[in-house]
PDB file of C-alpha atoms in Angstrom:
ATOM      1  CA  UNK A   1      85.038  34.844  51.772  1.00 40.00           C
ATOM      2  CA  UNK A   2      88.885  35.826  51.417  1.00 39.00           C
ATOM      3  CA  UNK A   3      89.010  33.339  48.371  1.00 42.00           C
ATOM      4  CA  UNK A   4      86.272  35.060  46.750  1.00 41.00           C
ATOM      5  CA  UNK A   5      88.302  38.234  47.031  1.00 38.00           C
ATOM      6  CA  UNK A   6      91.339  37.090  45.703  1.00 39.00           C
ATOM      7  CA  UNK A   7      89.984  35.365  42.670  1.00 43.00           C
ATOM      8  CA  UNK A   8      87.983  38.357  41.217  1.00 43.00           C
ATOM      9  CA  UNK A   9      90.795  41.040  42.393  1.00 49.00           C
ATOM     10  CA  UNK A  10      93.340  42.427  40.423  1.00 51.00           C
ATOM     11  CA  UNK A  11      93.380  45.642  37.650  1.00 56.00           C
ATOM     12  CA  UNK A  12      94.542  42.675  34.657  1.00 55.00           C
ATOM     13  CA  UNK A  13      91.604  40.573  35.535  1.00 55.00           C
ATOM     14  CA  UNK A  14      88.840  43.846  35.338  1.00 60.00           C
ATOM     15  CA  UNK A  15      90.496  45.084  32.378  1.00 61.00           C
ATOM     16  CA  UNK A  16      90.032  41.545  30.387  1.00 62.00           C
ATOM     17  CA  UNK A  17      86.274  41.700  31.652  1.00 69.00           C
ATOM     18  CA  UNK A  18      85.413  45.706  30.667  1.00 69.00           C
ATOM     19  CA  UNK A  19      86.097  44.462  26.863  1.00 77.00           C
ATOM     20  CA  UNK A  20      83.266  41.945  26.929  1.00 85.00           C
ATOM     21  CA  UNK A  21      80.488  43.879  28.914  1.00 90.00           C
ATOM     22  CA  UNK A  22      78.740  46.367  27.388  1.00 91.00           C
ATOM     23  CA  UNK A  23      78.708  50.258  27.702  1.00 90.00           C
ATOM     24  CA  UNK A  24      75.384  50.118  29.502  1.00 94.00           C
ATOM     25  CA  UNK A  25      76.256  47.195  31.912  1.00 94.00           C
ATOM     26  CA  UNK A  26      79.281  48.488  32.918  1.00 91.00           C
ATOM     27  CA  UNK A  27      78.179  51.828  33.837  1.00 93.00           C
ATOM     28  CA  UNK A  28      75.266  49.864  36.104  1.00 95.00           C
ATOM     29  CA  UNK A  29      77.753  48.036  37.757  1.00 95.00           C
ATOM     30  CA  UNK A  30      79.947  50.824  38.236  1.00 92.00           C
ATOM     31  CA  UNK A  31      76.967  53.103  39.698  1.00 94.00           C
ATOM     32  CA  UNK A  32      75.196  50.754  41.919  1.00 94.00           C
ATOM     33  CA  UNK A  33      77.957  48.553  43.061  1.00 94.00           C
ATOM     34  CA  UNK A  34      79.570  49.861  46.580  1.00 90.00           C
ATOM     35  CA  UNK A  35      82.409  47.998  46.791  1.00 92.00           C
ATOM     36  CA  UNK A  36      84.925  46.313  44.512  1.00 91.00           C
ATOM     37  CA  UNK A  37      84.484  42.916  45.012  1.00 92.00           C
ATOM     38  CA  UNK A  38      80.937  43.564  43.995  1.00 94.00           C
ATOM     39  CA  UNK A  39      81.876  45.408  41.025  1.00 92.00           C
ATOM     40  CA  UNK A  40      84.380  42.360  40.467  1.00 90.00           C
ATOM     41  CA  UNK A  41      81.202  40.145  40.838  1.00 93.00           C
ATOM     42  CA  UNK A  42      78.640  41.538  38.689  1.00 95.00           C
ATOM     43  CA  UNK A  43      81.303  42.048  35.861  1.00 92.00           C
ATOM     44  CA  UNK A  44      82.434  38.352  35.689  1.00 91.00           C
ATOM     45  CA  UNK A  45      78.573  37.145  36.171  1.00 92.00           C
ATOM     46  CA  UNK A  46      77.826  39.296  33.078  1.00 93.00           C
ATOM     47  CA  UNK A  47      80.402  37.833  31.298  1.00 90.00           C
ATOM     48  CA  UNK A  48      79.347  34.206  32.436  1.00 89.00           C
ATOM     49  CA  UNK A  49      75.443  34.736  31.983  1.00 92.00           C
ATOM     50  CA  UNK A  50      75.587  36.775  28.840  1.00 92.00           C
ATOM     51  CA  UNK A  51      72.848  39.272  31.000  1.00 95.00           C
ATOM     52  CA  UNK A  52      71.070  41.918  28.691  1.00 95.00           C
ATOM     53  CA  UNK A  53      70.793  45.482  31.050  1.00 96.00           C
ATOM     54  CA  UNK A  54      67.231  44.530  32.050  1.00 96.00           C
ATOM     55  CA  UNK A  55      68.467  41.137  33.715  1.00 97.00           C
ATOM     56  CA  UNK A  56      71.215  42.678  35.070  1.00 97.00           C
ATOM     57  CA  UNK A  57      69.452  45.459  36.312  1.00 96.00           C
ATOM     58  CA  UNK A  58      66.886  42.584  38.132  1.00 96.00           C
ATOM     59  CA  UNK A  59      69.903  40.705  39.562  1.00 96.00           C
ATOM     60  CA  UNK A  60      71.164  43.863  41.224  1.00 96.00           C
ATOM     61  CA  UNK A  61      67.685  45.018  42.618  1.00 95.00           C
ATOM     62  CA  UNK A  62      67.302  41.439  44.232  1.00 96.00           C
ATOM     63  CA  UNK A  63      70.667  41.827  46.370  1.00 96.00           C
ATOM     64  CA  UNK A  64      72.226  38.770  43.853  1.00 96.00           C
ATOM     65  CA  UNK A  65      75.694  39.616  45.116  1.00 95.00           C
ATOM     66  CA  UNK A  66      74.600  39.626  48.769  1.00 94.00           C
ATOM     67  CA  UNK A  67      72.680  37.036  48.702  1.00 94.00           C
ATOM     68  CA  UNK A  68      76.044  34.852  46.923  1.00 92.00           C
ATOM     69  CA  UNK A  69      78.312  36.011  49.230  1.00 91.00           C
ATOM     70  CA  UNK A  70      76.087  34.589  51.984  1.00 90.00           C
ATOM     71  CA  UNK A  71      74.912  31.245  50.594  1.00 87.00           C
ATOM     72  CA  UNK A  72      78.720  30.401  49.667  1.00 74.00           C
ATOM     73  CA  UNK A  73      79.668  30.219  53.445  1.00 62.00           C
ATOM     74  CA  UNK A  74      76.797  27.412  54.020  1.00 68.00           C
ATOM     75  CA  UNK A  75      77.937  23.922  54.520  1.00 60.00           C
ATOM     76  CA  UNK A  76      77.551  22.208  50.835  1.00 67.00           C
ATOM     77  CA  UNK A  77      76.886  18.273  49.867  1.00 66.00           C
ATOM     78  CA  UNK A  78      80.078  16.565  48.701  1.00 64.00           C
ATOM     79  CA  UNK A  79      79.854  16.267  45.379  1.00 58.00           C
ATOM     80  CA  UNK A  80      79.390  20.238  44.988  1.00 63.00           C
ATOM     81  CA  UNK A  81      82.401  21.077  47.076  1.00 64.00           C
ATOM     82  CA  UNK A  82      84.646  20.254  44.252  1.00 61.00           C
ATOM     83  CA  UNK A  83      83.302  23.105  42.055  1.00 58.00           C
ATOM     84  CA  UNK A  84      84.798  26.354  41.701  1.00 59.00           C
ATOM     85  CA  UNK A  85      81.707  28.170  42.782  1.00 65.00           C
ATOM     86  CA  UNK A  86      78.272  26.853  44.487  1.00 72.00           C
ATOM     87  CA  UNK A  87      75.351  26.959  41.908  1.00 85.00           C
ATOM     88  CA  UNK A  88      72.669  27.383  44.421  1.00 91.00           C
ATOM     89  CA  UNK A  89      71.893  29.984  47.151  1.00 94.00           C
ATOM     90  CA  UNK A  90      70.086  29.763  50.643  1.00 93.00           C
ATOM     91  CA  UNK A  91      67.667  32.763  49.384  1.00 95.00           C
ATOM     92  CA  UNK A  92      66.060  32.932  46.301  1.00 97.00           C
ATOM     93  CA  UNK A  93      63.474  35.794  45.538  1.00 97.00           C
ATOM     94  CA  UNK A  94      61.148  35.118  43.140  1.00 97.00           C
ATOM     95  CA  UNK A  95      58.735  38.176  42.725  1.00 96.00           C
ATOM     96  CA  UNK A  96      57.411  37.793  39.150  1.00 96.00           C
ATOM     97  CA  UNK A  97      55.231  35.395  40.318  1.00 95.00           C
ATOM     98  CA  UNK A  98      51.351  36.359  40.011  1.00 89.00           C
ATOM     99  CA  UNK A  99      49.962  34.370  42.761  1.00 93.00           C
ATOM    100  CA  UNK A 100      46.340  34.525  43.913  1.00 90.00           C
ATOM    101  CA  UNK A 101      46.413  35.509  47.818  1.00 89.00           C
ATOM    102  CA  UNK A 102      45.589  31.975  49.585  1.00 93.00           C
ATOM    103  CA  UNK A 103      47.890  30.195  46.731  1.00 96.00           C
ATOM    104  CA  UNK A 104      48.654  26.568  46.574  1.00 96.00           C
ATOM    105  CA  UNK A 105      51.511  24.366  46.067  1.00 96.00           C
ATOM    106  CA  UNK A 106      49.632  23.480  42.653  1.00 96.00           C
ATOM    107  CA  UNK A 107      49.225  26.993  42.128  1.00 97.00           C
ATOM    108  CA  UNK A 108      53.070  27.523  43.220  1.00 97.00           C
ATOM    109  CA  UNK A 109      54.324  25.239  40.761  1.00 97.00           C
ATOM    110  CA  UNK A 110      51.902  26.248  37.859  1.00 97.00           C
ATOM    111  CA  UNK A 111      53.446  30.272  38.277  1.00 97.00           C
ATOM    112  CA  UNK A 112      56.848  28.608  37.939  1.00 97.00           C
ATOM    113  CA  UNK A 113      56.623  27.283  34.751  1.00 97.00           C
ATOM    114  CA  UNK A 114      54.170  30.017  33.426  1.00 97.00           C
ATOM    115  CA  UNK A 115      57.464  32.304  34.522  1.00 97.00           C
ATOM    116  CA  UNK A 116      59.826  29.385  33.680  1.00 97.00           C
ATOM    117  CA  UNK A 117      62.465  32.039  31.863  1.00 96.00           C
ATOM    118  CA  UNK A 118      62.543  34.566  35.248  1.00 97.00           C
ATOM    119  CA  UNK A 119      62.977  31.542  37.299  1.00 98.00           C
ATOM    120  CA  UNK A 120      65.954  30.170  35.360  1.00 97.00           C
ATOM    121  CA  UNK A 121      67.460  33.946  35.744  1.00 96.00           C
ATOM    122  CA  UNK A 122      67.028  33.287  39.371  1.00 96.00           C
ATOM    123  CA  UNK A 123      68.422  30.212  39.477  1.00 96.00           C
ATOM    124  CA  UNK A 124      71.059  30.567  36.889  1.00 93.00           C
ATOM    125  CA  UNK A 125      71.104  29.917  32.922  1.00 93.00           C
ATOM    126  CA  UNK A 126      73.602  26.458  33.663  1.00 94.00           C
ATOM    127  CA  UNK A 127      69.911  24.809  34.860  1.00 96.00           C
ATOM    128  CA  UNK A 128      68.171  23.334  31.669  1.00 97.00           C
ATOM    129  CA  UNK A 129      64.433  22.517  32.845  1.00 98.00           C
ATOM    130  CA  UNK A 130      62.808  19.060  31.689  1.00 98.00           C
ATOM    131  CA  UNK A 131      59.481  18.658  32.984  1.00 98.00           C
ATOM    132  CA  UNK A 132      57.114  19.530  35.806  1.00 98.00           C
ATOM    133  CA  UNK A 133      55.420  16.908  37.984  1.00 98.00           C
ATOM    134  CA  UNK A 134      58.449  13.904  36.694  1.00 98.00           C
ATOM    135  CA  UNK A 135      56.975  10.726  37.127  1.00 98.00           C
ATOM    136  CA  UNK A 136      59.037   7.945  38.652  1.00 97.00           C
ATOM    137  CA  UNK A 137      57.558   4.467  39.621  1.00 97.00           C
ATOM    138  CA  UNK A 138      58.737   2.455  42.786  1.00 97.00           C
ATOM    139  CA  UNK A 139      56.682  -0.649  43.861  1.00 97.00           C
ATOM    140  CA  UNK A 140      54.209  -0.265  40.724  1.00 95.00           C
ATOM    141  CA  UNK A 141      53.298   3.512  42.264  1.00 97.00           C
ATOM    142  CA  UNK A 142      53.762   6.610  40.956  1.00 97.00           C
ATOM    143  CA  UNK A 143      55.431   9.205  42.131  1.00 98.00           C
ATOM    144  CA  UNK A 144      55.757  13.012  40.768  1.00 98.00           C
ATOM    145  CA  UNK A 145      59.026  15.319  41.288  1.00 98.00           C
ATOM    146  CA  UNK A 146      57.365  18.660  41.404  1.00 98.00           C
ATOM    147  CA  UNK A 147      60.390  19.944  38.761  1.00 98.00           C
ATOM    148  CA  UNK A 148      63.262  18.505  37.583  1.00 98.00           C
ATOM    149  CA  UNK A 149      66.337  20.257  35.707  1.00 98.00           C
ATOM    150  CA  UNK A 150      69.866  19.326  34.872  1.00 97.00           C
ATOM    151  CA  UNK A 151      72.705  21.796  35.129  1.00 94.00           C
ATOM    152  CA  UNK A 152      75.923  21.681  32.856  1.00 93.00           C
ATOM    153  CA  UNK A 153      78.184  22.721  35.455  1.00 88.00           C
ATOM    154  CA  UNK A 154      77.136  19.406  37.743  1.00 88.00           C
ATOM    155  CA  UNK A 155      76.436  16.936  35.194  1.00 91.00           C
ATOM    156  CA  UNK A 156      73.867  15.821  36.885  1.00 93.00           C
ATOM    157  CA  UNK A 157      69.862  16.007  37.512  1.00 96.00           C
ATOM    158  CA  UNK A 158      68.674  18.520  39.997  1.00 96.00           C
ATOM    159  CA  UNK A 159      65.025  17.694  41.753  1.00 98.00           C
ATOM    160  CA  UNK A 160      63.307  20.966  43.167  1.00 98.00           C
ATOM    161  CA  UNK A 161      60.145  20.309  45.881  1.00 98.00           C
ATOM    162  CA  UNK A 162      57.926  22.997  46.381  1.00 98.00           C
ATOM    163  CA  UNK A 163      56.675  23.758  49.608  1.00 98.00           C
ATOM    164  CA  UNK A 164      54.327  26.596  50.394  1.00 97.00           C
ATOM    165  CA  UNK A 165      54.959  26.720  54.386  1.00 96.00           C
ATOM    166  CA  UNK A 166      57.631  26.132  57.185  1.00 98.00           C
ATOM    167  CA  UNK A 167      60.309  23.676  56.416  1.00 98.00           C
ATOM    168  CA  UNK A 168      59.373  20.339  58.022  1.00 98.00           C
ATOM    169  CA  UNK A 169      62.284  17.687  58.943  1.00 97.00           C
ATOM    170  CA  UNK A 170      59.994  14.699  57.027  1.00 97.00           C
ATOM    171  CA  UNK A 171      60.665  16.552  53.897  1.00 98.00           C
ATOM    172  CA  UNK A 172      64.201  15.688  53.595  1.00 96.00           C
ATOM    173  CA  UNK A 173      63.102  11.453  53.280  1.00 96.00           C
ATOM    174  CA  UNK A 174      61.199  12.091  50.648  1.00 97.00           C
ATOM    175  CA  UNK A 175      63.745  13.715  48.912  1.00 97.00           C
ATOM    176  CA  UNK A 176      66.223  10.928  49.695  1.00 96.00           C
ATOM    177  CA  UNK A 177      63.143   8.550  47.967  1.00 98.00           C
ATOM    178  CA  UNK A 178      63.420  10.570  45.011  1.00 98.00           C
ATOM    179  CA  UNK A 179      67.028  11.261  44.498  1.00 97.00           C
ATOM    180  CA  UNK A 180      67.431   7.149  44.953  1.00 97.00           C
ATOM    181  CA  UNK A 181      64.472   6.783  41.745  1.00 98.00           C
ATOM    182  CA  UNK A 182      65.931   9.004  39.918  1.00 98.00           C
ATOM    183  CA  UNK A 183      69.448   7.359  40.669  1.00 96.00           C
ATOM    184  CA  UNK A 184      68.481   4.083  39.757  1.00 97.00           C
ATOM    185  CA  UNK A 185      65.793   4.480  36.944  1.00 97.00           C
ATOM    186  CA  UNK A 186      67.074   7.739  35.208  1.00 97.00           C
ATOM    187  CA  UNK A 187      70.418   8.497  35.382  1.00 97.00           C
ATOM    188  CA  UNK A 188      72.711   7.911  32.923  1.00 96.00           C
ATOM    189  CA  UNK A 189      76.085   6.318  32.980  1.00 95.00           C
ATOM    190  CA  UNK A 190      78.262   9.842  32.338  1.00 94.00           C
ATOM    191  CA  UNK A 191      75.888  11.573  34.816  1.00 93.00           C
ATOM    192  CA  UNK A 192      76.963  12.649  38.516  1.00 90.00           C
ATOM    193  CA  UNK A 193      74.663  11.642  41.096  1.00 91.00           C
ATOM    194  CA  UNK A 194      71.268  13.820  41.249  1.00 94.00           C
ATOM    195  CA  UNK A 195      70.990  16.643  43.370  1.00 93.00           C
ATOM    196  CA  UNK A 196      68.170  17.513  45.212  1.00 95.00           C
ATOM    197  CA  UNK A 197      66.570  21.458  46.211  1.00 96.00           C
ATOM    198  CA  UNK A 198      64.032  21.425  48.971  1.00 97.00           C
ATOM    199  CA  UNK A 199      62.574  25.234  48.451  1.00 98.00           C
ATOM    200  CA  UNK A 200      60.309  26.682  51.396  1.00 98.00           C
ATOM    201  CA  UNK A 201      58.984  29.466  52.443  1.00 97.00           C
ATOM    202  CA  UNK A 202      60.676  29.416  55.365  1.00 97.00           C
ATOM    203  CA  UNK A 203      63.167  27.812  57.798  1.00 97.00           C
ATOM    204  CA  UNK A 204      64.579  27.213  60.446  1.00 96.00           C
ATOM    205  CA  UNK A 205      68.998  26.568  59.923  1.00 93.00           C
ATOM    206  CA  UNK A 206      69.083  24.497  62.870  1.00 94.00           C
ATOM    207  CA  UNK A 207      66.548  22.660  62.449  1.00 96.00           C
ATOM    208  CA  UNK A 208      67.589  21.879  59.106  1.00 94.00           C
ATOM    209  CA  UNK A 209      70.682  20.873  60.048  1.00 91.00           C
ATOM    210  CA  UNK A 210      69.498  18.437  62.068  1.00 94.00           C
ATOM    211  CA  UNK A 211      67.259  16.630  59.911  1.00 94.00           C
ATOM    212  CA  UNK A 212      70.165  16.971  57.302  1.00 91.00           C
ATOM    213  CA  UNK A 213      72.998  15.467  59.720  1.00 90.00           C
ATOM    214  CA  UNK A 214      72.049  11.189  59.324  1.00 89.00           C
ATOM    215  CA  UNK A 215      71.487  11.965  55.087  1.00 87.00           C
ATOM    216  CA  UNK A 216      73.635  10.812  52.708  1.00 86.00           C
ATOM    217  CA  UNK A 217      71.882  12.459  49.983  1.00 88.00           C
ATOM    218  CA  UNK A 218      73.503  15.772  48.418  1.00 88.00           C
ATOM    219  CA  UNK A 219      70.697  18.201  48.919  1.00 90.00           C
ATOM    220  CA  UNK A 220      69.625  21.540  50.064  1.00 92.00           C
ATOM    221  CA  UNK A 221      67.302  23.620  51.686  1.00 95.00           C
ATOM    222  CA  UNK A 222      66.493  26.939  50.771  1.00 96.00           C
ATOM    223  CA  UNK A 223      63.877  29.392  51.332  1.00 97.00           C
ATOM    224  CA  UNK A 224      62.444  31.965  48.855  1.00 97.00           C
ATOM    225  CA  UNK A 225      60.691  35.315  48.644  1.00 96.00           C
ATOM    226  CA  UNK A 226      57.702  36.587  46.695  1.00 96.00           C
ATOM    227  CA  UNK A 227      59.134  40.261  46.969  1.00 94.00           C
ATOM    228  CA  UNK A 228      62.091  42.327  46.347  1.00 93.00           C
ATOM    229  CA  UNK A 229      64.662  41.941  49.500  1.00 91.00           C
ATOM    230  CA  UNK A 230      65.922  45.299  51.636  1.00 92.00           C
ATOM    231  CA  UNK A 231      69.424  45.378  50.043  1.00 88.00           C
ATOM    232  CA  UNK A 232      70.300  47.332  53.214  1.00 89.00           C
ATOM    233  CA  UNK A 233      69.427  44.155  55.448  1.00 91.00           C
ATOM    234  CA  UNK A 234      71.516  41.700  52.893  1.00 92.00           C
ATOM    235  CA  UNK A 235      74.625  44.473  53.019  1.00 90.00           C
ATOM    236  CA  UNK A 236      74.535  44.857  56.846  1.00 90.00           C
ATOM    237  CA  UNK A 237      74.658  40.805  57.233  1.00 89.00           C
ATOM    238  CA  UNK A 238      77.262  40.418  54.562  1.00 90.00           C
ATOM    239  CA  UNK A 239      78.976  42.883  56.648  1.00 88.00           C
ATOM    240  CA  UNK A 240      78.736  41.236  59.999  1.00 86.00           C
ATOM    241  CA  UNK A 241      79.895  38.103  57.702  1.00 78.00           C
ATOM    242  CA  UNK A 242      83.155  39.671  56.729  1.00 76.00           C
ATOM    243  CA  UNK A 243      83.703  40.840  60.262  1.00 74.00           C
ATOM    244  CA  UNK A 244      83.401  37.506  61.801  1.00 59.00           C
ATOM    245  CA  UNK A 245      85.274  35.961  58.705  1.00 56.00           C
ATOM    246  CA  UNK A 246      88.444  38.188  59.151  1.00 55.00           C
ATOM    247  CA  UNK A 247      88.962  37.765  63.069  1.00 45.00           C
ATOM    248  CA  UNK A 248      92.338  36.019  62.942  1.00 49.00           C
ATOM    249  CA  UNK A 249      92.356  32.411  64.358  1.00 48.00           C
ATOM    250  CA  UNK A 250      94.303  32.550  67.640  1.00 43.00           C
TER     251      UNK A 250
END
């Protein structure tokens, strides 16, 4: 958290990043933002994402900074560790989806790529999507990767799995099954390893980190949200974040 704050503080840095936002962005940020670090945020994610007003306007409503600030303290795969920021988050809410009330994962997929450029917002414009249902072949079966992306910053192939309910600790094999295919049969020779993105409705963290502890395989679990988040909920945790966070270490 304190590294966050020191990389995005300091007048010099703002004043390089107010020339390449725009009038109406800046005055967003500056309204709805309530502390600096989150004006600091949304100013250098502008910059990075190239956000029109709408967008940004949608990233603020969703609690983006919040919900940032809270994935980047969960325990990452090796191979993203080495990046200057982590590309994924433990929340992600994706309420432009039209889904009929009983919905499937079919259904669930289908609304993603109907949606496709919302869901890239969501995950971030550094994800390039390349198909839906990716077909890999082990032992003269197929198999189908519900979607599959690659994202610049990685260099690598990123394999999302839909799930409609609870997270379940038999998920994470097949996700080691895939990243392995796709390892072997698709990746190329300047790519990193694939990375793999179980997403769930829900979850349990401990559980997941159990069923994660034995894996090899650089993945992670996250749950989404069909609505808009309570930004009061996300500040009060961030809060209780930074509290614990700053206790010095005896």
């Amino acid at each position: 958290m304190k590294k966050f704050y020191e990389t995005y503080n300091g007048d010099e840095f703002v004043s390089a990043l107010l020339t390449q936002v725009s009038w109406t962005n800046h005055l967003a940020i500056m309204t709805k933002s309530k502390t600096p670090e989150e004006r600091h945020f949304y100013l250098t994610l502008c910059v990075k994402e190239s956000y029109s007003s709408r967008e940004l306007e949608r990233q603020i409503n969703s609690g983006y900074y919040e919900r940032y600030m809270l994935s980047s303290e969960k325990l990452l795969p090796e191979p993203i560790k080495g990046l200057k920021e982590n590309p994924f988050l433990d929340s992600y809410i994706i309420e432009f989806l039209d889904l009929p009330q009983n919905y499937k994962e079919a259904d669930f997929r289908k609304s993603l790529i109907q949606n496709m450029r919302a869901f890239i917002l969501e995950v971030g414009k550094d994800f390039t999507f390349i198909d839906e249902e990716y077909k890999v072949q082990v032992g003269g079966e197929d198999y189908r990767i519900d979607l599959l992306f690659f994202h610049r910053g990685l260099q690598c192939l990123v394999a999302f799995e839909l799930k409609i309910g609870k997270f379940k600790p038999e998920y994470i094999s097949k996700m080691d099954f895939y990243l392995e295919a796709l390892d072997r049969q698709k990746r190329k020779e300047n790519e990193n390893p694939s990375v793999g993105m179980i997403l769930c409705a829900s979850k349990d963290d401990e559980v997941v980190e159990y069923a994660m502890s034995r894996t090899m395989s650089p993945m992670m679990v996250a749950e989404y949200q069909l609505q808009l988040p309570d930004k009061n909920i996300l500040q009060k945790k961030l809060q209780e974040l930074v509290s614990i966070t700053d206790i010095p270490e005896e």
